[in-house]
Tab-separated table of C-alpha atoms and ligand atoms in Angstrom:
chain	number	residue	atom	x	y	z
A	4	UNK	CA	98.068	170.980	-3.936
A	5	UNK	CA	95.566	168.071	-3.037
A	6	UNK	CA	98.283	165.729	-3.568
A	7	UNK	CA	100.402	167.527	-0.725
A	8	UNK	CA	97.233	167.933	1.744
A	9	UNK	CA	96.433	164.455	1.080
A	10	UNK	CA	99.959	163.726	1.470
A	11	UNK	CA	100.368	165.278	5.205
A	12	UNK	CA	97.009	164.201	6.193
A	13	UNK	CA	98.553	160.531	6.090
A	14	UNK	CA	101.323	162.052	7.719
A	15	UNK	CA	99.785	163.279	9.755
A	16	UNK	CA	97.520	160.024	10.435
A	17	UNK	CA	100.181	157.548	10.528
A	18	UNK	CA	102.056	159.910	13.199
A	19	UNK	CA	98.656	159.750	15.433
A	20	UNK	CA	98.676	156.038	15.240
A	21	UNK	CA	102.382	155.817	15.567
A	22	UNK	CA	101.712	158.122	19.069
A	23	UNK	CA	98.748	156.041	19.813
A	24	UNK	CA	100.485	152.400	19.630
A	25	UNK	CA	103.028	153.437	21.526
A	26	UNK	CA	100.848	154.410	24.354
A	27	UNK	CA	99.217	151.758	24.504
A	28	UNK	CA	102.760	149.603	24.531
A	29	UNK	CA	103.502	151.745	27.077
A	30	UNK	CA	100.441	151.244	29.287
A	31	UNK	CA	100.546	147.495	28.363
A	32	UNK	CA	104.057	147.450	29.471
A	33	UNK	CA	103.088	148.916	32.809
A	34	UNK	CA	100.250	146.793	33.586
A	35	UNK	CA	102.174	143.731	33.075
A	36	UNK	CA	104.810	144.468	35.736
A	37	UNK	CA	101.983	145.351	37.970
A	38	UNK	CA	100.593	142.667	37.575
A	39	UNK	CA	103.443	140.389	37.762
A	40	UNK	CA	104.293	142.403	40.956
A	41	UNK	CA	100.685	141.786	42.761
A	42	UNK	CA	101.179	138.035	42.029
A	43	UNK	CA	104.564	137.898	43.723
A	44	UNK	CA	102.926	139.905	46.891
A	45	UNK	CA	100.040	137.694	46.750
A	46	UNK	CA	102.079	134.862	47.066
A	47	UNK	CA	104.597	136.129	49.695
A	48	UNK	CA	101.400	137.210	51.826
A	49	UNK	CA	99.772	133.827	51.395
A	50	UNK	CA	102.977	131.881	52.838
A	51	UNK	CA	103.224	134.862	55.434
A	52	UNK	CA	100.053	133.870	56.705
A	53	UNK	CA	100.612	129.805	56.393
A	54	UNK	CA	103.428	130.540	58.310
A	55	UNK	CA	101.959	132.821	61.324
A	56	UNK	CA	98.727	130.231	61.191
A	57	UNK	CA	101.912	127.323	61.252
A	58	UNK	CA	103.324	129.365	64.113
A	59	UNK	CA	100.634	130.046	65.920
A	60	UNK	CA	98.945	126.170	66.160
A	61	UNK	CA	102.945	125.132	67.244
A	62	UNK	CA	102.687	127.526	70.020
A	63	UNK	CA	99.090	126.158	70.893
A	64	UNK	CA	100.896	122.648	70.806
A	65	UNK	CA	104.066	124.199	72.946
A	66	UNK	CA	101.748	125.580	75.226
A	67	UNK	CA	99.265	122.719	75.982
A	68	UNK	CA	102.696	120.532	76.850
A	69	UNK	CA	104.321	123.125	78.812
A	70	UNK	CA	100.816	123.362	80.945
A	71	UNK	CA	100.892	119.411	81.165
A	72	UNK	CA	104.459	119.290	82.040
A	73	UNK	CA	103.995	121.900	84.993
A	74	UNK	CA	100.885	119.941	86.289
A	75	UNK	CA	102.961	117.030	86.262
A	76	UNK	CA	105.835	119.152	88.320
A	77	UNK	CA	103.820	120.755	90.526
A	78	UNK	CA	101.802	117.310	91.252
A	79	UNK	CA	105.687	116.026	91.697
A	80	UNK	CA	106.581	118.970	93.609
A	81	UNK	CA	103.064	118.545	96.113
A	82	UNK	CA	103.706	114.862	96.695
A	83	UNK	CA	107.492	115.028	97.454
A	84	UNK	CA	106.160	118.159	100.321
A	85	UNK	CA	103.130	115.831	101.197
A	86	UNK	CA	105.582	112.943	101.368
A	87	UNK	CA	108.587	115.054	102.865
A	88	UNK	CA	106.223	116.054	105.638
A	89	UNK	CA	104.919	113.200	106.364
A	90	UNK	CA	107.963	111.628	106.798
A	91	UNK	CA	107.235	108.913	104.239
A	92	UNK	CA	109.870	109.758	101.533
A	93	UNK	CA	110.913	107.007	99.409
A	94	UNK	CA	114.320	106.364	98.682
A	95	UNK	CA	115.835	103.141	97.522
A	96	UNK	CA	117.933	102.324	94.017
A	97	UNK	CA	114.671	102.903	92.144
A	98	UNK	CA	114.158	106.161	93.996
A	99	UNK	CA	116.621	108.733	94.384
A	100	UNK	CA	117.108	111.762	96.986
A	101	UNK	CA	114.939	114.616	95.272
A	102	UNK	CA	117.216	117.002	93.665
A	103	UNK	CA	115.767	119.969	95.427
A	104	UNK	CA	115.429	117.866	98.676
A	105	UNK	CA	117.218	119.777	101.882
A	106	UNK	CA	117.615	118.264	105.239
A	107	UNK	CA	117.500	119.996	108.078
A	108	UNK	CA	119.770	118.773	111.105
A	109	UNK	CA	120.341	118.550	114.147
A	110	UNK	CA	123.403	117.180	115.795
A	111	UNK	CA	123.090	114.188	118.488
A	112	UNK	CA	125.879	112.098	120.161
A	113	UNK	CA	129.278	111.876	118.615
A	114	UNK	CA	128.930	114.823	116.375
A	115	UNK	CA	126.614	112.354	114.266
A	116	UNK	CA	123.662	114.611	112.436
A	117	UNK	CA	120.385	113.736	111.716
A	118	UNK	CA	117.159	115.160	110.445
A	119	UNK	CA	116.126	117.451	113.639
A	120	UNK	CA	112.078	115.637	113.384
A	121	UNK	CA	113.915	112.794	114.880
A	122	UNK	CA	116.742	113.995	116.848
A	123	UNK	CA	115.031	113.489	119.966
A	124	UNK	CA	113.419	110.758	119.176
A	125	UNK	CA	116.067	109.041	118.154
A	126	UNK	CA	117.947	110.019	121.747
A	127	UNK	CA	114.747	108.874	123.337
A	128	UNK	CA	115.542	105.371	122.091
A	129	UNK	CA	118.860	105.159	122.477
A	130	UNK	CA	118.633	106.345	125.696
A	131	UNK	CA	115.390	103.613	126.625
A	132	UNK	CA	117.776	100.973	125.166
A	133	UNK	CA	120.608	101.723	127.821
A	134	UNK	CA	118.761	102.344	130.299
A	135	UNK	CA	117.120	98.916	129.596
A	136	UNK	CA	120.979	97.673	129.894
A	137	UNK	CA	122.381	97.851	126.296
A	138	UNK	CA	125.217	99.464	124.907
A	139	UNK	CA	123.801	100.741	121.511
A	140	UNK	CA	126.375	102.923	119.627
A	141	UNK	CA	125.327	105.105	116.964
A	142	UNK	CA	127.903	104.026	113.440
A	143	UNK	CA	125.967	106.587	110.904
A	144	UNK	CA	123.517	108.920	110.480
A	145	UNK	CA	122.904	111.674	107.935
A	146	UNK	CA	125.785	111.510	104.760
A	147	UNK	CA	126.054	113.525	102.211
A	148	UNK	CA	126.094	112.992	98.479
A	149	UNK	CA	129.998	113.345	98.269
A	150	UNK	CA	130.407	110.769	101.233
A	151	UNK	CA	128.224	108.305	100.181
A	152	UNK	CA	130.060	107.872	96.772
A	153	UNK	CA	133.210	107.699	98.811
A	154	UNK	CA	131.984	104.828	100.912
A	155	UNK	CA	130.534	103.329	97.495
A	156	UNK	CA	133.613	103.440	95.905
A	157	UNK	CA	135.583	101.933	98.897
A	158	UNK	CA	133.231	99.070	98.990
A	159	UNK	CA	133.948	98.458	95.113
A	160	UNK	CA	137.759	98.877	96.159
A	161	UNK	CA	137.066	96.110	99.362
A	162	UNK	CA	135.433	93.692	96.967
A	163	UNK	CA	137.897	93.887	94.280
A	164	UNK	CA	140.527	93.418	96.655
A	165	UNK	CA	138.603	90.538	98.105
A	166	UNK	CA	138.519	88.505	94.656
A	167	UNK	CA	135.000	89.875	93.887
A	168	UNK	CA	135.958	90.583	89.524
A	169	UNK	CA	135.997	94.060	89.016
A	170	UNK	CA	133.015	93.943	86.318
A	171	UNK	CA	130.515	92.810	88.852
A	172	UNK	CA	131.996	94.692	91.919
A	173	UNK	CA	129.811	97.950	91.567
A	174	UNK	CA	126.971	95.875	91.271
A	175	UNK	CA	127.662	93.510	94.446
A	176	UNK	CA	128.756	96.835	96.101
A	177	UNK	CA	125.114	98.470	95.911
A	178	UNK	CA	123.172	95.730	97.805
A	179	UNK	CA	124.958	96.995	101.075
A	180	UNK	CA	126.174	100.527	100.085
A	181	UNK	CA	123.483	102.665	98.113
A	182	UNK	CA	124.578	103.663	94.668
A	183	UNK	CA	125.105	107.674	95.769
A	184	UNK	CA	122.041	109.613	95.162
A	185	UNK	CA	119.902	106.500	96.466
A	186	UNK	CA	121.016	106.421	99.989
A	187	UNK	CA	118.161	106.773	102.845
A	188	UNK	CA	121.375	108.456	104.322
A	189	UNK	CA	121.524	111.133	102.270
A	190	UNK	CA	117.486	112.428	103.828
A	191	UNK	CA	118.646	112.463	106.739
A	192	UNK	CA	116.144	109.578	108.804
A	193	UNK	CA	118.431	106.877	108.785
A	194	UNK	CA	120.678	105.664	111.723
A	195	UNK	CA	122.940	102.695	112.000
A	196	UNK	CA	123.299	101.643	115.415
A	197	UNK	CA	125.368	98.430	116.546
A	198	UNK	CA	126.557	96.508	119.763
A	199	UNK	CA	128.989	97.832	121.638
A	200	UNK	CA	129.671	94.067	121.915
A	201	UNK	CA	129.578	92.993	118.467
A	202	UNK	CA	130.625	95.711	116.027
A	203	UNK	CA	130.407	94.155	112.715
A	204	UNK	CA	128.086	94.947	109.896
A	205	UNK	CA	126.227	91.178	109.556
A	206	UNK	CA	123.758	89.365	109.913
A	207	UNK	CA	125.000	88.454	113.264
A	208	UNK	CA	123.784	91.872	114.438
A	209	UNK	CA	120.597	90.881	114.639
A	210	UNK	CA	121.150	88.280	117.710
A	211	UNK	CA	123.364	91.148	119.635
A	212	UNK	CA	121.007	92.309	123.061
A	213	UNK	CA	120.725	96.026	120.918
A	214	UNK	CA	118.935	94.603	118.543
A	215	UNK	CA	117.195	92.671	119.817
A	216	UNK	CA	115.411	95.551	122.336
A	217	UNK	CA	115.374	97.755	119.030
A	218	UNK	CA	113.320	95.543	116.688
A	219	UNK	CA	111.213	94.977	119.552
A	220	UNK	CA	110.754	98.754	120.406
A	221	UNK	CA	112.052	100.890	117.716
A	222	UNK	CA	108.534	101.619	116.099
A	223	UNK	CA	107.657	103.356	119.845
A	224	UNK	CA	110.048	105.650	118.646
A	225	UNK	CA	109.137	105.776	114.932
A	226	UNK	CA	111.407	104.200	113.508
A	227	UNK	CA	111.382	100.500	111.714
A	228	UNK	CA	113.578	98.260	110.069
A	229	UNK	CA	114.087	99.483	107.274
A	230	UNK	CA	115.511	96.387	105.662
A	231	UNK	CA	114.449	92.943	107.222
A	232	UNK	CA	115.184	89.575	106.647
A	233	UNK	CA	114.085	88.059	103.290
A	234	UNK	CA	112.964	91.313	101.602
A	235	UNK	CA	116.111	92.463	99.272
A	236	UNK	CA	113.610	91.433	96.153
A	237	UNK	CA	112.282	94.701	97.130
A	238	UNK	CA	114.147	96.915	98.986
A	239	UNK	CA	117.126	96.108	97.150
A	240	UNK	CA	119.233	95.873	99.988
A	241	UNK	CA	120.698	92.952	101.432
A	242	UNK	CA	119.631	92.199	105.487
A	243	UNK	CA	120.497	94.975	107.548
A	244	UNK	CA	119.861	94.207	111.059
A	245	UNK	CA	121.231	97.932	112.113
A	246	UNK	CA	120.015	100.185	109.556
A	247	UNK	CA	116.829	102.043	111.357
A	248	UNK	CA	114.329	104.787	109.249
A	249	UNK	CA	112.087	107.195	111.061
A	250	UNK	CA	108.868	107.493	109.687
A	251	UNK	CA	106.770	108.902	112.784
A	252	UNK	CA	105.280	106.613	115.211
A	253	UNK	CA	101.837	106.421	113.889
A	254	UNK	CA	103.601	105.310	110.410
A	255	UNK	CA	106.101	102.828	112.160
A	256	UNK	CA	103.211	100.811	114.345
A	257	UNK	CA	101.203	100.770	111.016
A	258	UNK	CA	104.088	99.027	109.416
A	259	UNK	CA	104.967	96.962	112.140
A	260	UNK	CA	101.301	95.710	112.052
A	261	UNK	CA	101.110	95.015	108.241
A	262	UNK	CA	104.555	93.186	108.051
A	263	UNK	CA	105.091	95.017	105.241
A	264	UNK	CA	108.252	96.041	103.901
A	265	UNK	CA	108.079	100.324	103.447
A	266	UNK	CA	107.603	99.929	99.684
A	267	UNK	CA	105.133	97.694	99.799
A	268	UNK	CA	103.263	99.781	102.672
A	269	UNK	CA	103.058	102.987	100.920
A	270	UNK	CA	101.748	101.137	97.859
A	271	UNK	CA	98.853	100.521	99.751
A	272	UNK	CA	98.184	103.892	100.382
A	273	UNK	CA	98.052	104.981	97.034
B	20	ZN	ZN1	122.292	102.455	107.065
């Protein structure tokens, strides 16, 4: 009988421990997953945050650009309006037309067109010059984009077919027909005007009685020279004793009196 209580009691004892150990496996089991589980989180809510904290300093940097880029657009965007207004646009082959530039026009003798700030100034003149006993005829005035690249590419064509090699023939071409896009033309404040008497585009121009009254009284008008003897260095345009830009008369007498091409004058107001 003791044998068989004693017996059981281990039984019974080994079964406890048997229950027990398992448990505790059990629970072991358990808290190794979770803790396997909060290390994984951890770690996919630490590079969560690097990469919000990466995110947001890239935006900081995206932002600070964008504001320096705008200043920069909007400084572009008030000195082409100053400039615009003020007649004192710069356009040459370093300088093209401003993409968002529009002229405005008015339409003077022959059907020719021409920014309407200058129409009647421009009338004024040519009128003065007659009456002074000239014939001055108006040869250009405002072009557009698509006709100044078809007067560029005839000049290429002219040159070619005039033994200039065909490798150096858009280059010639742009000292006396702006590279499209760079044509004082294309704003609208630029008229060629020749000699009834003498109609070609040369240096001979400049002894014809038209221009001689114009250099001598186109600035009255507001308009200069725009490209004078000696001065393609900087305008990058050959001679052109017929090619006149309106600027506004207190603009043309100031260049007059500095003898200053129009680059160099509006570098000296900066
Ligand atoms: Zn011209």
């Amino acid at each position: 009988m003791r044998i068989v209580l004693a017996a059981a009691a281990g039984l019974a004892a080994m079964l406890l421990f048997l229950l027990g150990f398992s448990f505790y496996q059990a629970w072991a089991q358990e808290k190794t997953l979770y803790e396997t589980a909060d290390s994984a989180l951890f770690a996919q809510l630490a590079q969560a945050a690097d990469e919000m904290a990466a995110e947001i300093s890239q935006k900081r940097v995206d932002d600070a650009q964008k504001a320096v880029e705008e200043a920069i657009a909007r400084g572009l965007q008030t000195r082409l309006e100053k400039y615009s207004d003020e007649l004192l646009l710069l356009v040459n082959p370093w300088n093209e037309v401003p993409e968002n530039y529009v002229a405005l026009l008015s339409t003077v003798e022959d059907g020719y067109l021409i920014d309407r700030r200058c129409a009647d100034a421009l009338m004024a003149m040519v009128n003065a010059c007659r009456e002074a006993g000239n014939l001055p005829v108006i040869c250009s005035a405002y072009r557009t984009h698509e006709y100044q690249e078809e007067l560029y590419q005839n000049k290429i064509k002219r040159l070619v077919a005039a033994g200039t090699a065909p490798w150096d023939a858009p280059q010639v071409a742009a000292r006396s027909v702006a590279i499209p896009g760079t044509s004082e033309h294309q704003l609208g404040l630029a008229v060629d005007i020749i000699d009834e008497n003498y109609v070609n585009l040369d240096q001979y121009q400049q002894y014809t009685n038209v221009q001689k009254w114009l250099m001598a009284n186109c600035s009255d008008y507001g308009f200069i020279l725009r490209y004078p003897n000696g001065s393609s260095d900087i305008t990058g345009i050959i001679f052109e004793p017929w090619h006149y830009r309106y600027v506004g008369v207190s603009t043309a007498k100031a260049v007059e009196a500095s003898g200053l091409t129009f680059e160099e004058y509006l570098q000296t107001l900066e």
